[in-house]
Tab-separated table of C-alpha atoms and ligand atoms in Angstrom:
chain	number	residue	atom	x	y	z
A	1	UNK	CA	91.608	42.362	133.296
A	2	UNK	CA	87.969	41.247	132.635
A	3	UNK	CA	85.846	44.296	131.675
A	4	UNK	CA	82.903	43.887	133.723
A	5	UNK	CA	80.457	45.908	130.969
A	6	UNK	CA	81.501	44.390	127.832
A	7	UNK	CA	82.004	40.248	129.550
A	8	UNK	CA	79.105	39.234	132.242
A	9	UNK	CA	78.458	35.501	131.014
A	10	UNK	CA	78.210	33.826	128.198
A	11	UNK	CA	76.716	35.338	125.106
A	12	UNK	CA	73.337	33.450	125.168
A	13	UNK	CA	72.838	34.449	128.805
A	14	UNK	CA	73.519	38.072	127.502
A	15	UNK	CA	71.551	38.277	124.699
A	16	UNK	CA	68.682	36.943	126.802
A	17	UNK	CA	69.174	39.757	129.452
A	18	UNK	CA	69.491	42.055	126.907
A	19	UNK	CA	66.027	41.204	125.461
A	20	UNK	CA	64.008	41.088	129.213
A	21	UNK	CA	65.778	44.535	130.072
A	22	UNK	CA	64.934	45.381	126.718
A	23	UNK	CA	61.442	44.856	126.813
A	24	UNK	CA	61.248	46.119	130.498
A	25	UNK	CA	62.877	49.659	129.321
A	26	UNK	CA	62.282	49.892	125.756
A	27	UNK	CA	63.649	53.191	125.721
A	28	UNK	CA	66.875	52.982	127.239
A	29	UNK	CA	70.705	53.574	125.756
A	30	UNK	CA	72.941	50.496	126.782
A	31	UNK	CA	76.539	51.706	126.194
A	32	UNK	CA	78.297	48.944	125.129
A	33	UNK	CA	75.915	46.392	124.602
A	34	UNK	CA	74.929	44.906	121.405
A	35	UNK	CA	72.352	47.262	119.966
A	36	UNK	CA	70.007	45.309	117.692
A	37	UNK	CA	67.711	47.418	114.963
A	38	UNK	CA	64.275	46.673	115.229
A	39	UNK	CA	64.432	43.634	112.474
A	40	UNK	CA	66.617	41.929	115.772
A	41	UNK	CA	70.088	42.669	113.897
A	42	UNK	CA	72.830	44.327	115.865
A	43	UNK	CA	73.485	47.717	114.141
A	44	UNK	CA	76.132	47.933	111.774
A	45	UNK	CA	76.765	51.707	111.255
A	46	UNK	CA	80.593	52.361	113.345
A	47	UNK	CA	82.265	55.720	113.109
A	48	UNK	CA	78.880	57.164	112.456
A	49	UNK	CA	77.092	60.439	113.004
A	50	UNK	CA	73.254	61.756	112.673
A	51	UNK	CA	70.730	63.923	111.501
A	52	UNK	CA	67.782	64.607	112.276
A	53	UNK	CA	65.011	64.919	108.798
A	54	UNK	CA	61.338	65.266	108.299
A	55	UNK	CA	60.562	63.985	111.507
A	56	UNK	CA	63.180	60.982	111.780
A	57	UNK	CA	66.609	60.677	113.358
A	58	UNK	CA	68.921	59.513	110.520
A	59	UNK	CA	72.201	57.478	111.299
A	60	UNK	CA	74.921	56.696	108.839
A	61	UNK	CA	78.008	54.932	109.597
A	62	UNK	CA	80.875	52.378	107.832
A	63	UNK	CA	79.332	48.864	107.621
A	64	UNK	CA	81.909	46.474	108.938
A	65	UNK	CA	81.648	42.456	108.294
A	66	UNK	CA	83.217	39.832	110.371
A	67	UNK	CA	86.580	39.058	111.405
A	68	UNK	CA	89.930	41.498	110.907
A	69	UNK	CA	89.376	42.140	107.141
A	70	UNK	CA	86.112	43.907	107.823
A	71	UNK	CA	87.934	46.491	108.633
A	72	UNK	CA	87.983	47.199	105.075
A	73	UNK	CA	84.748	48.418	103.092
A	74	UNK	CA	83.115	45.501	101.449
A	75	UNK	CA	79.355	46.991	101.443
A	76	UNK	CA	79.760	50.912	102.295
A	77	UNK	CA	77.956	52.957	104.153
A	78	UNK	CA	74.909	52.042	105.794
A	79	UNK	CA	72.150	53.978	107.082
A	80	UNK	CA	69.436	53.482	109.928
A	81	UNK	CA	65.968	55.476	111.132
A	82	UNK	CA	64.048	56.142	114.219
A	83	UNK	CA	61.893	58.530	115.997
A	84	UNK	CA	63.158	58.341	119.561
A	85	UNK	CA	67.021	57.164	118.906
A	86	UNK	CA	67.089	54.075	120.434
A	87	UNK	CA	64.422	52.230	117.953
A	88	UNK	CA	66.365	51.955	114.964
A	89	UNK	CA	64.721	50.785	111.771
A	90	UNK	CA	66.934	49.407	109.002
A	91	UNK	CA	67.213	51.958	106.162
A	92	UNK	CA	69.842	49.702	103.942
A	93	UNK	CA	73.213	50.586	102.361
A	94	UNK	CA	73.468	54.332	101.287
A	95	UNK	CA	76.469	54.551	99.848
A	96	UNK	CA	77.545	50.926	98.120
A	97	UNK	CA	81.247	50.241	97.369
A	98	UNK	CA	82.038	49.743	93.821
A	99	UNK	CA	82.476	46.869	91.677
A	100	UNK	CA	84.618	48.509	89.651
A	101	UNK	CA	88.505	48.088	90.239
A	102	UNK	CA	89.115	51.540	88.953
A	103	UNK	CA	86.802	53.238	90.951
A	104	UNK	CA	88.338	55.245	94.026
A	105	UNK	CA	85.549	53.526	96.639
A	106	UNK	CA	86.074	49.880	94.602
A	107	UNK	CA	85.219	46.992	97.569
A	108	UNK	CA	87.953	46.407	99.682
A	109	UNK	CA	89.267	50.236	100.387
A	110	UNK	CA	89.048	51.843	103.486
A	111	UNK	CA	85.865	54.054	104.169
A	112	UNK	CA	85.694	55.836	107.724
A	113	UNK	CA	84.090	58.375	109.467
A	114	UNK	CA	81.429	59.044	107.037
A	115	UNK	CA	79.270	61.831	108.187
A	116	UNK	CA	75.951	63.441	106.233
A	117	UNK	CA	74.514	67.039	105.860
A	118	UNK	CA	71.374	68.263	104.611
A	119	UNK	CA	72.271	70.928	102.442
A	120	UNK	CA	68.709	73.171	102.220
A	121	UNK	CA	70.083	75.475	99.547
A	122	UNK	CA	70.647	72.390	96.864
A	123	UNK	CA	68.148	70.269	98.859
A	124	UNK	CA	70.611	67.680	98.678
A	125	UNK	CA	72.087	65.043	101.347
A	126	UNK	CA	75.666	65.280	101.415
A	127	UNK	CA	78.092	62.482	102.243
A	128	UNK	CA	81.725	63.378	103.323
A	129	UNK	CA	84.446	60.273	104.477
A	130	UNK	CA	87.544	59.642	105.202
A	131	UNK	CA	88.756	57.256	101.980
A	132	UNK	CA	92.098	55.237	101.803
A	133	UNK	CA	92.536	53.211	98.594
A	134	UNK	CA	92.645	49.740	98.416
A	135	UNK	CA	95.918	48.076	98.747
A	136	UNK	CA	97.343	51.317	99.921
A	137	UNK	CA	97.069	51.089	103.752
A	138	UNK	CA	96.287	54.591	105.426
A	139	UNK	CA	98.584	55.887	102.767
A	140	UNK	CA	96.321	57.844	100.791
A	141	UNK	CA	94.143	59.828	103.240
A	142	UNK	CA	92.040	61.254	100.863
A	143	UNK	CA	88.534	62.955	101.669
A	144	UNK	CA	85.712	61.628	99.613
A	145	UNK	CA	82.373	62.879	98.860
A	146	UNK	CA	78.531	61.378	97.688
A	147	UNK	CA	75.130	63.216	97.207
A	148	UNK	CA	71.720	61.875	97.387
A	149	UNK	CA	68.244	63.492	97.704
A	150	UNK	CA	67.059	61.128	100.030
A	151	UNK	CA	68.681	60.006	103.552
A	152	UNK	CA	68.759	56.894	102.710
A	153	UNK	CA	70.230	57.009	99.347
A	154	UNK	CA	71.619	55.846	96.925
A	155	UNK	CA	74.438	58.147	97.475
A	156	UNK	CA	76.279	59.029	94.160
A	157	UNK	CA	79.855	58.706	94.841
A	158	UNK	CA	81.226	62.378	93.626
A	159	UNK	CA	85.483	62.393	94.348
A	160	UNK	CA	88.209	61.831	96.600
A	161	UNK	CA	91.173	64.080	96.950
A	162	UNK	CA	93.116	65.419	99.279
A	163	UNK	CA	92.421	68.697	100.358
A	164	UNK	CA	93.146	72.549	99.084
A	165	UNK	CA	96.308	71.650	96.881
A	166	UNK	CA	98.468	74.686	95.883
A	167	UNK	CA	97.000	76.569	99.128
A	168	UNK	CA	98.363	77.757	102.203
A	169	UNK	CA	96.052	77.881	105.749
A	170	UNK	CA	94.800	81.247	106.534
A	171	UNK	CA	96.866	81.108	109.511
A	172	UNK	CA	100.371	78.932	108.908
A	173	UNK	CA	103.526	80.921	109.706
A	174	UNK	CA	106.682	80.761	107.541
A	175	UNK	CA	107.709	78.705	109.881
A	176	UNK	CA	104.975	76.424	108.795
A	177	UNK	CA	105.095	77.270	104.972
A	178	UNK	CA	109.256	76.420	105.286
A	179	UNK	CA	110.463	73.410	103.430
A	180	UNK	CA	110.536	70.456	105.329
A	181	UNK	CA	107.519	70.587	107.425
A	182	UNK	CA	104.643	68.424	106.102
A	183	UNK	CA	102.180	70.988	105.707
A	184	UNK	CA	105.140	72.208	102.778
A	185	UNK	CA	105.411	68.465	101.496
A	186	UNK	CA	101.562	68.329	100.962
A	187	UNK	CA	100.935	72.145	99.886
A	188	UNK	CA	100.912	70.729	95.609
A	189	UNK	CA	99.215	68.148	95.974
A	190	UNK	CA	96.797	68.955	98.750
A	191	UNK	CA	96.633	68.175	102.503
A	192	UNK	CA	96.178	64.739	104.546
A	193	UNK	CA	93.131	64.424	105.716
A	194	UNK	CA	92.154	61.031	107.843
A	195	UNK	CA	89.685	61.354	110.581
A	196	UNK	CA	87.144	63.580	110.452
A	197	UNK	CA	84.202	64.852	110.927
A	198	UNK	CA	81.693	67.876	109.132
A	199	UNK	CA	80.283	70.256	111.290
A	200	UNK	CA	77.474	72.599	110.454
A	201	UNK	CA	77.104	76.117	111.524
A	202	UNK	CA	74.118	78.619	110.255
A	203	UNK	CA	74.990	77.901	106.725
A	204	UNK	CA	78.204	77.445	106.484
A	205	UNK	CA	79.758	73.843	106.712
A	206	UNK	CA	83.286	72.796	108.072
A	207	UNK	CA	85.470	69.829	107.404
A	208	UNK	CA	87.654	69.151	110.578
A	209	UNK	CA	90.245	66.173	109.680
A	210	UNK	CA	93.202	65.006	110.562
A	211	UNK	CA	96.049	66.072	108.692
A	212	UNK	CA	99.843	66.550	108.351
A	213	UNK	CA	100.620	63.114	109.202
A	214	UNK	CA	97.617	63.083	112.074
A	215	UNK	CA	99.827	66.212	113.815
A	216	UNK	CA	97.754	68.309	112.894
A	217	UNK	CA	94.187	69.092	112.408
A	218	UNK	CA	92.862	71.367	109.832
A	219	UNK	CA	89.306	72.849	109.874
A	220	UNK	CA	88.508	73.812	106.274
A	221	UNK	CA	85.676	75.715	104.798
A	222	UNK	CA	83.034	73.985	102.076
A	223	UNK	CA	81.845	75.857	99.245
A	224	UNK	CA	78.078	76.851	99.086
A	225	UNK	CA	77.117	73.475	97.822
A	226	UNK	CA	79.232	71.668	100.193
A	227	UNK	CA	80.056	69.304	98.004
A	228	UNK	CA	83.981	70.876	97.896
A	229	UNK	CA	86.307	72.881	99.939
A	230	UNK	CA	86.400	76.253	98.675
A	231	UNK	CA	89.798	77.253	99.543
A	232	UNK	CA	89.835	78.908	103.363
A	233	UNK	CA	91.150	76.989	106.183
A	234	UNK	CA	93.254	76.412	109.003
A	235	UNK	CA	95.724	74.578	111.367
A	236	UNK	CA	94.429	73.502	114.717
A	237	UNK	CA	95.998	72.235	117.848
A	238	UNK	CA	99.331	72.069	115.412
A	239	UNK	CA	101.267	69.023	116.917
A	240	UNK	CA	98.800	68.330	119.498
A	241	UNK	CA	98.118	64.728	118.058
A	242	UNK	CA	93.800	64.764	118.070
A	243	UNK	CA	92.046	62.415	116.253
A	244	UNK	CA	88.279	61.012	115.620
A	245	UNK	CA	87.168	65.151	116.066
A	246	UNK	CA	83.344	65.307	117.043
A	247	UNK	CA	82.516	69.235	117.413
A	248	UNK	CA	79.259	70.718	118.933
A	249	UNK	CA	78.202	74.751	119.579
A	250	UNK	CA	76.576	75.259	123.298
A	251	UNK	CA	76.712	78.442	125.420
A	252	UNK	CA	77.672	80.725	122.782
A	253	UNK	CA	80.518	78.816	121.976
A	254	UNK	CA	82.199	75.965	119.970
A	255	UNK	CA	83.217	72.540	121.824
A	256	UNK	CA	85.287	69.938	120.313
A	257	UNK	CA	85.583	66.379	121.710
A	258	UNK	CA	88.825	64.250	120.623
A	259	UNK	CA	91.338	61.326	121.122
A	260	UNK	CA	94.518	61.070	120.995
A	261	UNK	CA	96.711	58.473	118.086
A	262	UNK	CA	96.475	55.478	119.318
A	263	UNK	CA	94.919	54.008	116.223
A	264	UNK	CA	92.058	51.021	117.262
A	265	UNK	CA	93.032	51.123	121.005
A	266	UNK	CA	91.653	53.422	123.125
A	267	UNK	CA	92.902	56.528	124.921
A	268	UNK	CA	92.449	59.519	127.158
A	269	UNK	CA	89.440	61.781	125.485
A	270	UNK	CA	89.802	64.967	125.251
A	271	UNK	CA	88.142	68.075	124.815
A	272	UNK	CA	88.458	71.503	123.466
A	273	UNK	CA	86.646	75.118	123.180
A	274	UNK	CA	86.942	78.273	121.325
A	275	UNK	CA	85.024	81.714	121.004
A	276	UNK	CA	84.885	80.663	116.726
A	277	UNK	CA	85.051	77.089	114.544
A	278	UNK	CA	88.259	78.162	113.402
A	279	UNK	CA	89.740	78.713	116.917
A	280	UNK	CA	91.987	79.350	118.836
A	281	UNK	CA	91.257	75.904	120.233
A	282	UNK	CA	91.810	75.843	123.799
A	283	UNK	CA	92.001	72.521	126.308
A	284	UNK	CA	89.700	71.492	128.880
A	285	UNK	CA	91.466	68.298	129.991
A	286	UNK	CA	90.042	64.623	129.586
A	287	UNK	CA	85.836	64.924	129.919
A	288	UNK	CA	85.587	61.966	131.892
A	289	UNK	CA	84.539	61.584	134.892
A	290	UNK	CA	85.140	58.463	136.455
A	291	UNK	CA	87.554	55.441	137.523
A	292	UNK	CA	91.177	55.446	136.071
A	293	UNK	CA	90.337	52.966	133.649
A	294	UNK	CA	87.500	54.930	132.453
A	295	UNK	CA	89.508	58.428	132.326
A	296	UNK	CA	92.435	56.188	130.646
A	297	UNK	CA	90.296	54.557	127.807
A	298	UNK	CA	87.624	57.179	127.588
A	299	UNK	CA	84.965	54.077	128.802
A	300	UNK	CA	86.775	52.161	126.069
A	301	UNK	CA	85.988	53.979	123.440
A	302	UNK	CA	86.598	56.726	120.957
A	303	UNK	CA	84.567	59.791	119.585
A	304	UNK	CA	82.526	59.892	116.277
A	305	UNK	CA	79.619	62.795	117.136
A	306	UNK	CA	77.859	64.491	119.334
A	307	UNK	CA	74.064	65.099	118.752
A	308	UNK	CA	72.545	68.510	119.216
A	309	UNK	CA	68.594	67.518	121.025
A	310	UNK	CA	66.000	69.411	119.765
A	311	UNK	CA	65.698	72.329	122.735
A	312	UNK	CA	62.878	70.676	125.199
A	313	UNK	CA	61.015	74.327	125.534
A	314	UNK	CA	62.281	77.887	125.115
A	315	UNK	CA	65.328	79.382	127.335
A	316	UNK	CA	65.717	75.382	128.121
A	317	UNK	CA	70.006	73.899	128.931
A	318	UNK	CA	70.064	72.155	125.322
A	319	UNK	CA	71.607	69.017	125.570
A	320	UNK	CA	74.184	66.695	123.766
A	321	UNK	CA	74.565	63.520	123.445
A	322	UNK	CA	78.252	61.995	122.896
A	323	UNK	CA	78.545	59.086	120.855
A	324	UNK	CA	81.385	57.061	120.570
A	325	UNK	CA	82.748	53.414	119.016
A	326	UNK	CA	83.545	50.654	120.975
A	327	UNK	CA	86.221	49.220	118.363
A	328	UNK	CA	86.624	45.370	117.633
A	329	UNK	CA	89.640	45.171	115.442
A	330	UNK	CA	90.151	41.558	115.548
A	331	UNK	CA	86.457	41.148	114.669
A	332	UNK	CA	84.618	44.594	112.732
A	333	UNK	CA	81.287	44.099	112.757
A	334	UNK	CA	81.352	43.260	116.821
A	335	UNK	CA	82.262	46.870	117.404
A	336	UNK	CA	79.702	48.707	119.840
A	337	UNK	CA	78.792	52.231	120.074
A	338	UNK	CA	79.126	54.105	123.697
A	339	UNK	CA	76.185	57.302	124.059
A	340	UNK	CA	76.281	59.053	126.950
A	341	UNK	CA	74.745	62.011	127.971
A	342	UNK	CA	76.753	65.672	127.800
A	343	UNK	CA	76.455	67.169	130.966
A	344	UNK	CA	78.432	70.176	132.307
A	345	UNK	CA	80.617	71.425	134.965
A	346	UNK	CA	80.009	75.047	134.556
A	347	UNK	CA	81.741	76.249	130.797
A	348	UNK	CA	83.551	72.306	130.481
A	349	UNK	CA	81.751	69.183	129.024
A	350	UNK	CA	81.810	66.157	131.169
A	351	UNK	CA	81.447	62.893	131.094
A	352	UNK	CA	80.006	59.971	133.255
A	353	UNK	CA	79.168	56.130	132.804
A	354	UNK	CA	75.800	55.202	132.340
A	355	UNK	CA	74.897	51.274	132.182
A	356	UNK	CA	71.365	52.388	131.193
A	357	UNK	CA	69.994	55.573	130.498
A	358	UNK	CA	67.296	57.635	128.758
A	359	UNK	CA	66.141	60.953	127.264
A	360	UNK	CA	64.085	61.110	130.171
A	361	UNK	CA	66.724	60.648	133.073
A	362	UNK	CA	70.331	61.224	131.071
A	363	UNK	CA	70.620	64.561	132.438
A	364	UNK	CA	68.832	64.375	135.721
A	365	UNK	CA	71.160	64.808	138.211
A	366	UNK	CA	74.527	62.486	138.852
B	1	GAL	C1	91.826	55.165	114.547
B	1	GAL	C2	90.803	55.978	113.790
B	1	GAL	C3	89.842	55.019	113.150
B	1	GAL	C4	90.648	54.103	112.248
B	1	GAL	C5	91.746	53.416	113.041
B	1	GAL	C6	92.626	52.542	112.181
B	1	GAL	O1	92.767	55.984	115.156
B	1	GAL	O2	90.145	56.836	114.654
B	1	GAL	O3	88.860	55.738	112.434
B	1	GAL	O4	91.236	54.851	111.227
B	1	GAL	O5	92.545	54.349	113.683
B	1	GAL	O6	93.725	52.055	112.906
């Protein structure tokens, strides 16, 4: 089955529609498209999230390279700017691998997910990721950490470690703590933690992950610095299988969007709310709205973030933006991001298709 948004012609004859639209609608999303930064190269920042500082919109995500081995991280973590999120200007490689073989981010682990905070009591930006070591597969799933003082970096690469060893959740069971679950395997030498995602709220930060063998999520607390956890968390959704997490706080309340384990390929989305970060987490079906193919693949793609606008005036709806990757196993860097507008059905998030969109029309009716 030929996927009408991702094949139209050949690729000349798409990069030179993508260049006349371009210029016709300079400030337009294209989900799905390649997305070039404003030196003409196609973004390389996959599995990314944003923030917004001194006037800029920051992105960081894993820089990928060609082919099925840039899968791996053989430059780190790259980082973009912009003022209107759709002109992105090349900000370089925040975080770089290491040349060193001993080093736990040495070129050629894995490096996911990696998300950045501003932290305004230490004035520092901190890095969080998902880190597998090289030659290990996805066997170590290990949460690693960087600081910088600027956005762009250099990050300095801090640790990696699993997370909370020799603690139990605030709220596992003994049915949980009993020998033979995984949460019991990992309790000495800390919990799993794969996708993920760090989520911000007043002044406390959150690391939401995948854990217990992807079962599981846990949503643990950061210490004041943020740079480690500080001992509280929790199991969410136990067995319910959610991956690539992406969490946002509208209406009074705290929305999570989510996949399911179907590792590159993509799945039904899902997504979640709850009255605090720490839950109960409660469903709210697949977001998308749409074909079967699109509720079935989630537009062919998978969360990373969703982006909080700045409010447009007082007592305004805020708005969201869901971002997503496009995933090209076979070939890394080709991978595209998916944005789309948040837009509601009363209390539940929903999502529709947009070939084209903007700031200015994203939430302006179906
Ligand atoms: C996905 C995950 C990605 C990556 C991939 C590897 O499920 O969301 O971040 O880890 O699996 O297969």
């Amino acid at each position: 089955m030929i996927d009408r948004r991702s094949v139209l012609a050949g690729a000349g004859a798409v990069a030179l529609m993508g260049k006349a639209a371009r210029a016709a609608e300079p400030d337009a999303f294209r989900p799905g498209e390649v997305w070039n930064d404003t030196n003409g190269v196609a973004i390389n920042a996959h599995g990314g999230g944003l923030l917004r500082h001194a006037g800029r919109w920051w992105w960081h995500g894993e820089h990928k390279t060609a082919g099925e081995g840039g899968n791996t991280a053989l430059v780190g973590v790259h980082s973009y700017s912009s003022t209107d999120l759709v002109n992105w200007r090349d900000e370089g490689v925040a975080l770089s691998v290491s040349d060193d073989p001993d080093s736990p981010i040495t070129r050629g682990c894995i490096l996911e997910r990696p998300k950045v905070v501003y932290n305004p009591r230490t004035r520092t930006f901190v890095m969080w990721f998902h880190l597998e070591l090289r030659g290990k597969g996805y066997g170590a799933a290990q949460a690693g950490v960087a600081v910088a003082d600027r956005p762009q970096g250099p990050f300095r690469f801090l640790r990696a470690g699993r997370v909370n060893p020799g603690i139990w959740p605030a709220n596992a069971t003994p049915e949980d703590k009993a020998p033979g679950t995984t949460l019991a395997r990992d309790f000495p030498g800390g919990q799993m933690a794969r996708d993920m995602t760090v989520f911000v709220d007043g002044d406390t930060a959150w690391h939401i992950y995948a854990s217990e063998e992807n079962a599981t999520l846990q949503i643990a607390r950061l210490a004041p610095d943020w740079t480690r956890h500080d001992g509280y968390y929790v199991r969410a959704l136990p067995d319910g299988g959610n991956e690539a997490p992406a969490l946002f706080k509208a209406k009074g309340r705290y929305y999570m969007f989510a996949s399911g384990l179907t590792g590159w390929r993509p799945n039904p989305g899902r997504v979640y709310v709850a009255d605090k970060v720490t839950g109960p987490w409660r469903s709210l079906g697949n977001p998308v709205r749409g074909s079967e193919e699109d509720r079935k693949t989630t537009f062919h793609s998978q969360s990373t973030f969703v982006l909080p606008l700045p409010p447009q005036r007082p007592g305004a709806e805020p708005r969201f933006i869901f971002m997503a990757d496009r995933w090209r196993p076979e070939n890394a860097i080709d991978g595209r991001y998916v944005w789309l507008p948040v837009e509601w059905e009363g209390e539940t998030p929903v999502l529709r298709w947009r070939d084209r969109w903007t700031l200015a029309n994203g939430w302006a009716g179906k």
